N, C-alpha and C. Protein backbone atom coordinates (compact mmCIF):
# COMPACT_ATOMS: atom_id res chain seq x y z
N MET A 1 -63.10 -35.96 9.12
CA MET A 1 -64.50 -36.04 9.34
C MET A 1 -64.88 -34.97 10.34
N ILE A 2 -66.01 -34.32 10.12
CA ILE A 2 -66.45 -33.26 11.00
C ILE A 2 -67.83 -33.62 11.51
N ALA A 3 -68.03 -33.49 12.79
CA ALA A 3 -69.36 -33.73 13.38
C ALA A 3 -70.15 -32.44 13.34
N VAL A 4 -71.38 -32.54 12.81
CA VAL A 4 -72.22 -31.36 12.72
C VAL A 4 -73.41 -31.61 13.64
N ARG A 5 -73.70 -30.69 14.54
CA ARG A 5 -74.80 -30.84 15.48
C ARG A 5 -75.68 -29.61 15.43
N GLY A 6 -76.91 -29.77 15.62
CA GLY A 6 -77.85 -28.66 15.68
C GLY A 6 -78.30 -28.26 14.30
N GLY A 7 -79.37 -27.49 14.25
CA GLY A 7 -79.89 -26.98 13.00
C GLY A 7 -80.51 -28.07 12.17
N GLY A 8 -80.95 -29.15 12.81
CA GLY A 8 -81.60 -30.20 12.08
C GLY A 8 -80.67 -31.12 11.33
N HIS A 9 -79.47 -30.95 11.47
CA HIS A 9 -78.51 -31.81 10.78
C HIS A 9 -77.72 -32.61 11.79
N GLU A 10 -78.40 -33.27 12.66
CA GLU A 10 -77.71 -34.04 13.68
C GLU A 10 -77.08 -35.26 13.04
N GLY A 11 -75.99 -35.61 13.57
CA GLY A 11 -75.32 -36.79 13.08
C GLY A 11 -73.91 -36.47 12.61
N THR A 12 -73.39 -37.42 11.97
CA THR A 12 -72.03 -37.27 11.52
C THR A 12 -72.02 -37.24 10.02
N THR A 13 -71.33 -36.33 9.48
CA THR A 13 -71.19 -36.25 8.04
C THR A 13 -69.72 -36.12 7.68
N THR A 14 -69.39 -36.48 6.53
CA THR A 14 -68.00 -36.41 6.10
C THR A 14 -67.85 -35.21 5.19
N MET A 15 -66.95 -34.35 5.55
CA MET A 15 -66.62 -33.19 4.70
C MET A 15 -65.12 -33.16 4.51
N HIS A 16 -64.76 -32.82 3.35
CA HIS A 16 -63.32 -32.67 3.09
C HIS A 16 -63.04 -31.20 2.88
N GLN A 17 -62.13 -30.69 3.65
CA GLN A 17 -61.70 -29.31 3.49
C GLN A 17 -60.29 -29.34 2.92
N PRO A 18 -59.97 -28.31 2.19
CA PRO A 18 -58.60 -28.30 1.63
C PRO A 18 -57.56 -28.46 2.73
N GLY A 19 -56.64 -29.33 2.46
CA GLY A 19 -55.55 -29.54 3.42
C GLY A 19 -55.87 -30.62 4.42
N HIS A 20 -57.12 -31.15 4.42
CA HIS A 20 -57.50 -32.19 5.36
C HIS A 20 -58.03 -33.38 4.58
N GLY A 21 -57.89 -34.53 5.13
CA GLY A 21 -58.44 -35.71 4.49
C GLY A 21 -57.38 -36.42 3.69
N PRO A 22 -57.83 -37.38 2.92
CA PRO A 22 -56.86 -38.18 2.17
C PRO A 22 -56.21 -37.33 1.08
N PRO A 23 -54.97 -37.67 0.73
CA PRO A 23 -54.28 -36.88 -0.30
C PRO A 23 -54.94 -37.04 -1.64
N VAL A 24 -54.99 -35.96 -2.35
CA VAL A 24 -55.51 -35.96 -3.70
C VAL A 24 -54.32 -35.83 -4.62
N HIS A 25 -54.07 -36.85 -5.40
CA HIS A 25 -52.89 -36.85 -6.26
C HIS A 25 -53.11 -35.95 -7.46
N GLY A 26 -52.07 -35.29 -7.87
CA GLY A 26 -52.15 -34.43 -9.04
C GLY A 26 -52.59 -33.02 -8.69
N HIS A 27 -52.97 -32.78 -7.47
CA HIS A 27 -53.37 -31.43 -7.05
C HIS A 27 -52.17 -30.79 -6.38
N PRO A 28 -51.80 -29.54 -6.75
CA PRO A 28 -50.62 -28.92 -6.13
C PRO A 28 -50.83 -28.78 -4.63
N GLY A 29 -49.81 -29.07 -3.92
CA GLY A 29 -49.86 -28.91 -2.47
C GLY A 29 -50.23 -30.19 -1.75
N TYR A 30 -50.64 -31.23 -2.50
CA TYR A 30 -51.02 -32.48 -1.87
C TYR A 30 -50.10 -33.59 -2.35
N GLY A 31 -50.02 -34.59 -1.54
CA GLY A 31 -49.29 -35.77 -1.95
C GLY A 31 -47.78 -35.63 -1.85
N HIS A 32 -47.29 -34.72 -0.97
CA HIS A 32 -45.85 -34.61 -0.78
C HIS A 32 -45.32 -35.87 -0.13
N PRO A 33 -44.17 -36.33 -0.52
CA PRO A 33 -43.62 -37.51 0.13
C PRO A 33 -43.30 -37.19 1.58
N GLY A 34 -43.16 -38.20 2.39
CA GLY A 34 -42.87 -38.02 3.80
C GLY A 34 -41.50 -37.42 4.03
N TYR A 35 -41.22 -37.16 5.30
CA TYR A 35 -39.97 -36.50 5.65
C TYR A 35 -38.75 -37.30 5.20
N GLY A 36 -38.85 -38.60 5.26
CA GLY A 36 -37.70 -39.40 4.90
C GLY A 36 -37.42 -39.42 3.41
N HIS A 37 -38.31 -38.90 2.60
CA HIS A 37 -38.15 -38.97 1.15
C HIS A 37 -37.98 -37.60 0.51
N GLN A 38 -37.58 -36.62 1.29
CA GLN A 38 -37.41 -35.27 0.73
C GLN A 38 -36.10 -35.18 -0.03
N PRO A 39 -36.06 -34.28 -1.03
CA PRO A 39 -34.80 -34.13 -1.78
C PRO A 39 -33.72 -33.56 -0.88
N PRO A 40 -32.45 -33.81 -1.21
CA PRO A 40 -31.36 -33.29 -0.36
C PRO A 40 -31.37 -31.76 -0.37
N PRO A 41 -30.95 -31.14 0.73
CA PRO A 41 -30.93 -29.68 0.78
C PRO A 41 -29.94 -29.11 -0.23
N ALA A 42 -30.21 -27.90 -0.65
CA ALA A 42 -29.31 -27.22 -1.59
C ALA A 42 -27.98 -26.93 -0.92
N ALA A 43 -26.91 -26.88 -1.70
CA ALA A 43 -25.58 -26.59 -1.16
C ALA A 43 -25.57 -25.17 -0.59
N PRO A 44 -24.88 -24.95 0.53
CA PRO A 44 -24.81 -23.60 1.09
C PRO A 44 -24.16 -22.63 0.11
N ALA A 45 -24.50 -21.36 0.26
CA ALA A 45 -23.93 -20.33 -0.62
C ALA A 45 -22.41 -20.32 -0.48
N GLY A 46 -21.73 -20.08 -1.55
CA GLY A 46 -20.28 -20.02 -1.51
C GLY A 46 -19.61 -21.29 -1.99
N PHE A 47 -20.40 -22.34 -2.19
CA PHE A 47 -19.86 -23.59 -2.67
C PHE A 47 -20.30 -23.79 -4.10
N GLY A 48 -19.64 -24.66 -4.76
CA GLY A 48 -20.01 -24.93 -6.13
C GLY A 48 -19.00 -24.33 -7.08
N PRO A 49 -19.34 -24.30 -8.34
CA PRO A 49 -18.38 -23.80 -9.33
C PRO A 49 -18.17 -22.29 -9.16
N PRO A 50 -17.00 -21.80 -9.53
CA PRO A 50 -16.74 -20.37 -9.40
C PRO A 50 -17.60 -19.58 -10.39
N PRO A 51 -17.85 -18.32 -10.07
CA PRO A 51 -18.63 -17.50 -11.00
C PRO A 51 -17.84 -17.26 -12.28
N PRO A 52 -18.52 -16.91 -13.35
CA PRO A 52 -17.78 -16.65 -14.59
C PRO A 52 -16.83 -15.48 -14.42
N ALA A 53 -15.75 -15.54 -15.14
CA ALA A 53 -14.72 -14.49 -15.03
C ALA A 53 -15.23 -13.19 -15.63
N TYR A 54 -14.78 -12.10 -15.04
CA TYR A 54 -15.11 -10.79 -15.58
C TYR A 54 -14.27 -10.52 -16.81
N ALA A 55 -14.79 -9.71 -17.65
CA ALA A 55 -14.03 -9.34 -18.85
C ALA A 55 -12.82 -8.51 -18.40
N PRO A 56 -11.66 -8.76 -18.94
CA PRO A 56 -10.47 -8.01 -18.51
C PRO A 56 -10.59 -6.54 -18.92
N TYR A 57 -9.98 -5.70 -18.10
CA TYR A 57 -9.93 -4.28 -18.43
C TYR A 57 -9.02 -4.08 -19.63
N PRO A 58 -9.32 -3.09 -20.43
CA PRO A 58 -8.40 -2.83 -21.54
C PRO A 58 -7.08 -2.32 -20.97
N PRO A 59 -5.99 -2.58 -21.64
CA PRO A 59 -4.70 -2.11 -21.12
C PRO A 59 -4.68 -0.59 -21.07
N PRO A 60 -3.97 -0.02 -20.09
CA PRO A 60 -3.91 1.44 -20.00
C PRO A 60 -3.17 2.00 -21.21
N PRO A 61 -3.51 3.21 -21.57
CA PRO A 61 -2.82 3.80 -22.72
C PRO A 61 -1.33 3.96 -22.42
N GLN A 62 -0.56 3.79 -23.44
CA GLN A 62 0.89 3.92 -23.28
C GLN A 62 1.26 5.39 -23.19
N VAL A 63 1.80 5.75 -22.04
CA VAL A 63 2.24 7.12 -21.83
C VAL A 63 3.76 7.13 -22.02
N PRO A 64 4.23 7.95 -22.91
CA PRO A 64 5.69 7.97 -23.09
C PRO A 64 6.37 8.46 -21.82
N SER A 65 7.42 7.77 -21.45
CA SER A 65 8.16 8.18 -20.26
C SER A 65 8.98 9.43 -20.60
N PRO A 66 9.11 10.31 -19.61
CA PRO A 66 9.89 11.51 -19.89
C PRO A 66 11.33 11.13 -20.18
N PRO A 67 11.96 11.87 -21.04
CA PRO A 67 13.35 11.53 -21.34
C PRO A 67 14.17 11.63 -20.06
N SER A 68 14.93 10.58 -19.82
CA SER A 68 15.75 10.59 -18.61
C SER A 68 16.94 11.52 -18.80
N ALA A 69 17.20 12.24 -17.73
CA ALA A 69 18.33 13.15 -17.77
C ALA A 69 19.61 12.34 -17.80
N PRO A 70 20.59 12.83 -18.48
CA PRO A 70 21.85 12.09 -18.47
C PRO A 70 22.35 12.00 -17.03
N PRO A 71 22.93 10.87 -16.70
CA PRO A 71 23.41 10.74 -15.32
C PRO A 71 24.41 11.84 -15.00
N GLY A 72 24.15 12.46 -13.88
CA GLY A 72 25.03 13.55 -13.46
C GLY A 72 26.06 13.04 -12.47
N PRO A 73 26.84 13.94 -11.97
CA PRO A 73 27.86 13.54 -11.00
C PRO A 73 27.21 13.16 -9.68
N ASP A 74 27.93 12.41 -8.89
CA ASP A 74 27.45 12.10 -7.56
C ASP A 74 28.59 12.24 -6.56
N PHE A 75 28.18 12.34 -5.29
CA PHE A 75 29.15 12.52 -4.22
C PHE A 75 28.81 11.52 -3.13
N LEU A 76 29.86 10.90 -2.57
CA LEU A 76 29.69 9.97 -1.47
C LEU A 76 30.79 10.20 -0.46
N ALA A 77 30.37 10.42 0.78
CA ALA A 77 31.31 10.49 1.89
C ALA A 77 30.79 9.52 2.94
N ALA A 78 31.67 8.64 3.45
CA ALA A 78 31.21 7.63 4.40
C ALA A 78 32.28 7.31 5.41
N ASP A 79 31.84 7.01 6.61
CA ASP A 79 32.73 6.45 7.63
C ASP A 79 32.06 5.18 8.16
N ARG A 80 32.50 4.68 9.32
CA ARG A 80 31.96 3.42 9.83
C ARG A 80 30.50 3.51 10.25
N HIS A 81 30.00 4.70 10.57
CA HIS A 81 28.65 4.85 11.11
C HIS A 81 27.71 5.68 10.24
N ASN A 82 28.24 6.65 9.51
CA ASN A 82 27.40 7.60 8.79
C ASN A 82 27.83 7.73 7.33
N SER A 83 26.91 8.26 6.51
CA SER A 83 27.27 8.55 5.11
C SER A 83 26.39 9.67 4.58
N VAL A 84 26.93 10.36 3.57
CA VAL A 84 26.21 11.41 2.86
C VAL A 84 26.32 11.10 1.38
N VAL A 85 25.17 11.11 0.68
CA VAL A 85 25.15 10.89 -0.76
C VAL A 85 24.43 12.08 -1.39
N VAL A 86 25.03 12.64 -2.44
CA VAL A 86 24.39 13.70 -3.22
C VAL A 86 24.43 13.23 -4.67
N ASP A 87 23.22 13.15 -5.28
CA ASP A 87 23.15 12.68 -6.67
C ASP A 87 21.93 13.30 -7.34
N ALA A 88 21.57 12.78 -8.50
CA ALA A 88 20.45 13.35 -9.26
C ALA A 88 19.13 13.27 -8.50
N ALA A 89 18.98 12.33 -7.57
CA ALA A 89 17.74 12.19 -6.80
C ALA A 89 17.63 13.20 -5.68
N GLY A 90 18.75 13.68 -5.16
CA GLY A 90 18.73 14.61 -4.03
C GLY A 90 19.87 14.31 -3.08
N VAL A 91 19.60 14.50 -1.80
CA VAL A 91 20.60 14.29 -0.74
C VAL A 91 20.08 13.21 0.19
N SER A 92 20.95 12.27 0.55
CA SER A 92 20.59 11.20 1.49
C SER A 92 21.60 11.16 2.61
N PHE A 93 21.08 11.01 3.82
CA PHE A 93 21.91 10.83 5.00
C PHE A 93 21.65 9.43 5.53
N GLU A 94 22.71 8.78 5.98
CA GLU A 94 22.56 7.54 6.73
C GLU A 94 23.33 7.71 8.01
N MET A 95 22.61 7.54 9.12
CA MET A 95 23.23 7.73 10.43
C MET A 95 22.85 6.56 11.33
N GLY A 96 23.84 5.73 11.64
CA GLY A 96 23.61 4.60 12.53
C GLY A 96 22.55 3.64 12.03
N GLY A 97 22.47 3.41 10.73
CA GLY A 97 21.50 2.48 10.17
C GLY A 97 20.18 3.12 9.77
N MET A 98 19.94 4.36 10.13
CA MET A 98 18.72 5.08 9.74
C MET A 98 19.03 5.94 8.52
N THR A 99 18.08 5.97 7.57
CA THR A 99 18.29 6.71 6.33
C THR A 99 17.26 7.83 6.23
N ALA A 100 17.72 8.99 5.79
CA ALA A 100 16.83 10.13 5.50
C ALA A 100 17.12 10.58 4.08
N ASP A 101 16.09 10.53 3.22
CA ASP A 101 16.23 10.92 1.82
C ASP A 101 15.53 12.27 1.61
N PHE A 102 16.20 13.18 0.94
CA PHE A 102 15.65 14.50 0.64
C PHE A 102 15.71 14.72 -0.87
N PRO A 103 14.58 14.57 -1.57
CA PRO A 103 14.59 14.85 -3.00
C PRO A 103 14.80 16.35 -3.23
N TRP A 104 15.31 16.71 -4.39
CA TRP A 104 15.62 18.11 -4.67
C TRP A 104 14.39 19.01 -4.53
N GLN A 105 13.20 18.49 -4.77
CA GLN A 105 11.99 19.30 -4.70
C GLN A 105 11.70 19.81 -3.29
N VAL A 106 12.20 19.13 -2.25
CA VAL A 106 11.92 19.55 -0.87
C VAL A 106 13.12 20.24 -0.21
N ILE A 107 14.16 20.50 -0.97
CA ILE A 107 15.38 21.11 -0.42
C ILE A 107 15.40 22.60 -0.75
N ARG A 108 15.48 23.41 0.29
CA ARG A 108 15.65 24.85 0.09
C ARG A 108 17.13 25.19 -0.08
N GLY A 109 17.98 24.48 0.62
CA GLY A 109 19.41 24.75 0.50
C GLY A 109 20.24 23.64 1.12
N VAL A 110 21.51 23.57 0.73
CA VAL A 110 22.46 22.60 1.28
C VAL A 110 23.70 23.37 1.70
N HIS A 111 24.12 23.17 2.94
CA HIS A 111 25.32 23.83 3.46
C HIS A 111 26.28 22.74 3.93
N TYR A 112 27.55 23.05 3.91
CA TYR A 112 28.54 22.08 4.40
C TYR A 112 29.74 22.84 4.94
N GLY A 113 30.48 22.13 5.80
CA GLY A 113 31.68 22.72 6.39
C GLY A 113 32.38 21.69 7.24
N PRO A 114 33.51 22.10 7.82
CA PRO A 114 34.27 21.16 8.65
C PRO A 114 33.63 21.02 10.03
N GLY A 115 33.81 19.85 10.62
CA GLY A 115 33.35 19.62 11.98
C GLY A 115 34.43 20.04 12.97
N PRO A 116 34.19 19.81 14.24
CA PRO A 116 35.16 20.19 15.27
C PRO A 116 36.54 19.57 15.02
N GLY A 117 37.56 20.36 15.10
CA GLY A 117 38.93 19.90 14.91
C GLY A 117 39.26 19.55 13.48
N ASP A 118 38.46 19.98 12.54
CA ASP A 118 38.68 19.68 11.12
C ASP A 118 38.84 18.18 10.87
N LYS A 119 38.07 17.37 11.61
CA LYS A 119 38.16 15.92 11.45
C LYS A 119 36.93 15.33 10.76
N ALA A 120 35.93 16.15 10.49
CA ALA A 120 34.69 15.61 9.92
C ALA A 120 34.08 16.60 8.94
N LEU A 121 33.29 16.07 8.03
CA LEU A 121 32.49 16.86 7.11
C LEU A 121 31.08 16.93 7.70
N ILE A 122 30.55 18.13 7.84
CA ILE A 122 29.18 18.31 8.32
C ILE A 122 28.37 18.86 7.15
N VAL A 123 27.31 18.13 6.77
CA VAL A 123 26.42 18.55 5.68
C VAL A 123 25.06 18.82 6.29
N SER A 124 24.49 19.98 5.94
CA SER A 124 23.16 20.37 6.43
C SER A 124 22.22 20.54 5.25
N VAL A 125 21.02 20.02 5.38
CA VAL A 125 19.96 20.20 4.39
C VAL A 125 18.90 21.07 5.04
N VAL A 126 18.53 22.16 4.35
CA VAL A 126 17.45 23.02 4.81
C VAL A 126 16.21 22.63 4.00
N HIS A 127 15.20 22.14 4.71
CA HIS A 127 13.95 21.70 4.09
C HIS A 127 13.13 22.93 3.70
N VAL A 128 12.22 22.77 2.74
CA VAL A 128 11.39 23.90 2.30
C VAL A 128 10.52 24.45 3.43
N ASP A 129 10.23 23.64 4.47
CA ASP A 129 9.44 24.15 5.59
C ASP A 129 10.30 24.82 6.66
N GLY A 130 11.62 24.94 6.40
CA GLY A 130 12.51 25.65 7.31
C GLY A 130 13.29 24.76 8.27
N ARG A 131 12.92 23.50 8.40
CA ARG A 131 13.67 22.62 9.30
C ARG A 131 15.04 22.30 8.70
N MET A 132 16.00 22.05 9.58
CA MET A 132 17.36 21.75 9.13
C MET A 132 17.76 20.37 9.64
N TYR A 133 18.39 19.61 8.77
CA TYR A 133 18.87 18.27 9.09
C TYR A 133 20.36 18.23 8.83
N GLN A 134 21.11 17.57 9.73
CA GLN A 134 22.56 17.51 9.59
C GLN A 134 23.06 16.08 9.69
N CYS A 135 24.18 15.86 9.03
CA CYS A 135 24.87 14.58 9.13
C CYS A 135 26.37 14.86 9.12
N GLY A 136 27.10 14.20 9.99
CA GLY A 136 28.55 14.36 10.05
C GLY A 136 29.25 13.06 9.69
N VAL A 137 30.30 13.17 8.88
CA VAL A 137 31.08 12.01 8.45
C VAL A 137 32.54 12.28 8.79
N THR A 138 33.15 11.36 9.53
CA THR A 138 34.55 11.51 9.93
C THR A 138 35.46 11.27 8.73
N ALA A 139 36.44 12.15 8.55
CA ALA A 139 37.39 12.04 7.43
C ALA A 139 38.67 11.41 7.94
N LYS A 140 38.97 10.20 7.47
CA LYS A 140 40.24 9.54 7.80
C LYS A 140 40.84 9.10 6.49
N PRO A 141 42.00 9.48 6.16
CA PRO A 141 42.85 10.46 6.85
C PRO A 141 42.27 11.87 6.74
N ARG A 142 42.81 12.75 7.50
CA ARG A 142 42.32 14.13 7.59
C ARG A 142 42.38 14.84 6.24
N GLU A 143 43.31 14.47 5.37
CA GLU A 143 43.43 15.09 4.05
C GLU A 143 42.19 14.83 3.18
N ARG A 144 41.48 13.78 3.49
CA ARG A 144 40.29 13.45 2.71
C ARG A 144 39.24 14.56 2.82
N LEU A 145 39.24 15.29 3.93
CA LEU A 145 38.25 16.35 4.13
C LEU A 145 38.34 17.40 3.02
N SER A 146 39.57 17.81 2.67
CA SER A 146 39.70 18.81 1.60
C SER A 146 39.27 18.24 0.25
N GLU A 147 39.50 16.94 0.01
CA GLU A 147 39.02 16.31 -1.23
C GLU A 147 37.49 16.34 -1.28
N TRP A 148 36.86 16.02 -0.14
CA TRP A 148 35.41 16.02 -0.09
C TRP A 148 34.84 17.42 -0.36
N PHE A 149 35.49 18.44 0.17
CA PHE A 149 35.01 19.80 -0.06
C PHE A 149 34.99 20.13 -1.55
N GLY A 150 36.07 19.78 -2.26
CA GLY A 150 36.14 20.06 -3.70
C GLY A 150 35.10 19.28 -4.49
N GLN A 151 34.95 17.99 -4.17
CA GLN A 151 33.98 17.15 -4.88
C GLN A 151 32.54 17.61 -4.60
N LEU A 152 32.26 17.93 -3.33
CA LEU A 152 30.91 18.33 -2.96
C LEU A 152 30.52 19.65 -3.60
N ALA A 153 31.47 20.59 -3.66
CA ALA A 153 31.19 21.88 -4.31
C ALA A 153 30.83 21.68 -5.77
N SER A 154 31.55 20.82 -6.46
CA SER A 154 31.29 20.55 -7.88
C SER A 154 29.93 19.90 -8.09
N VAL A 155 29.59 18.90 -7.28
CA VAL A 155 28.32 18.18 -7.44
C VAL A 155 27.14 19.09 -7.08
N LEU A 156 27.23 19.83 -5.99
CA LEU A 156 26.16 20.75 -5.63
C LEU A 156 25.99 21.84 -6.68
N GLY A 157 27.09 22.29 -7.28
CA GLY A 157 27.02 23.30 -8.34
C GLY A 157 26.29 22.76 -9.57
N HIS A 158 26.38 21.46 -9.80
CA HIS A 158 25.69 20.86 -10.94
C HIS A 158 24.17 20.81 -10.70
N TYR A 159 23.76 20.37 -9.50
CA TYR A 159 22.33 20.18 -9.20
C TYR A 159 21.66 21.43 -8.66
N ARG A 160 22.40 22.29 -8.00
CA ARG A 160 21.84 23.50 -7.40
C ARG A 160 22.72 24.71 -7.80
N PRO A 161 22.68 25.10 -9.06
CA PRO A 161 23.59 26.15 -9.49
C PRO A 161 23.38 27.48 -8.77
N THR A 162 22.18 27.69 -8.20
CA THR A 162 21.93 28.95 -7.49
C THR A 162 22.11 28.81 -6.00
N GLY A 163 22.55 27.65 -5.53
CA GLY A 163 22.78 27.46 -4.10
C GLY A 163 21.80 26.61 -3.54
């Protein structure tokens, strides 16, 4: 109810303005149930059924694998702490539990010779960037050193015929 004064309209009159007064049923925006009768809130995002699955990607095209080279010779020299392996993959050193692998693509050259007192085989790998890595393996008995030299020369000749 609104009181209107002045302008010759003294007194009280009843006016209904939208949003004020008794609810009008059937009109949008009016007649909402009270707070205690509201519908439950929607579930938070992330809950509910999972989204539909995406269509699987087509399988990748079959690429024929390159023919594998026949297994070549390999060389192994080992003592209690170190080892040297030369095979189709390259040269590997193991020293005190640490391993260094040198694939043939990164090797500029491989050198070998006897260690001090002719008691060990020393193998050196020269990397393509010029750095040199060495590993020494003790030969017990001492005669094993000459066996290793012959085997290593043959295996290196197979994988690195030009040195």
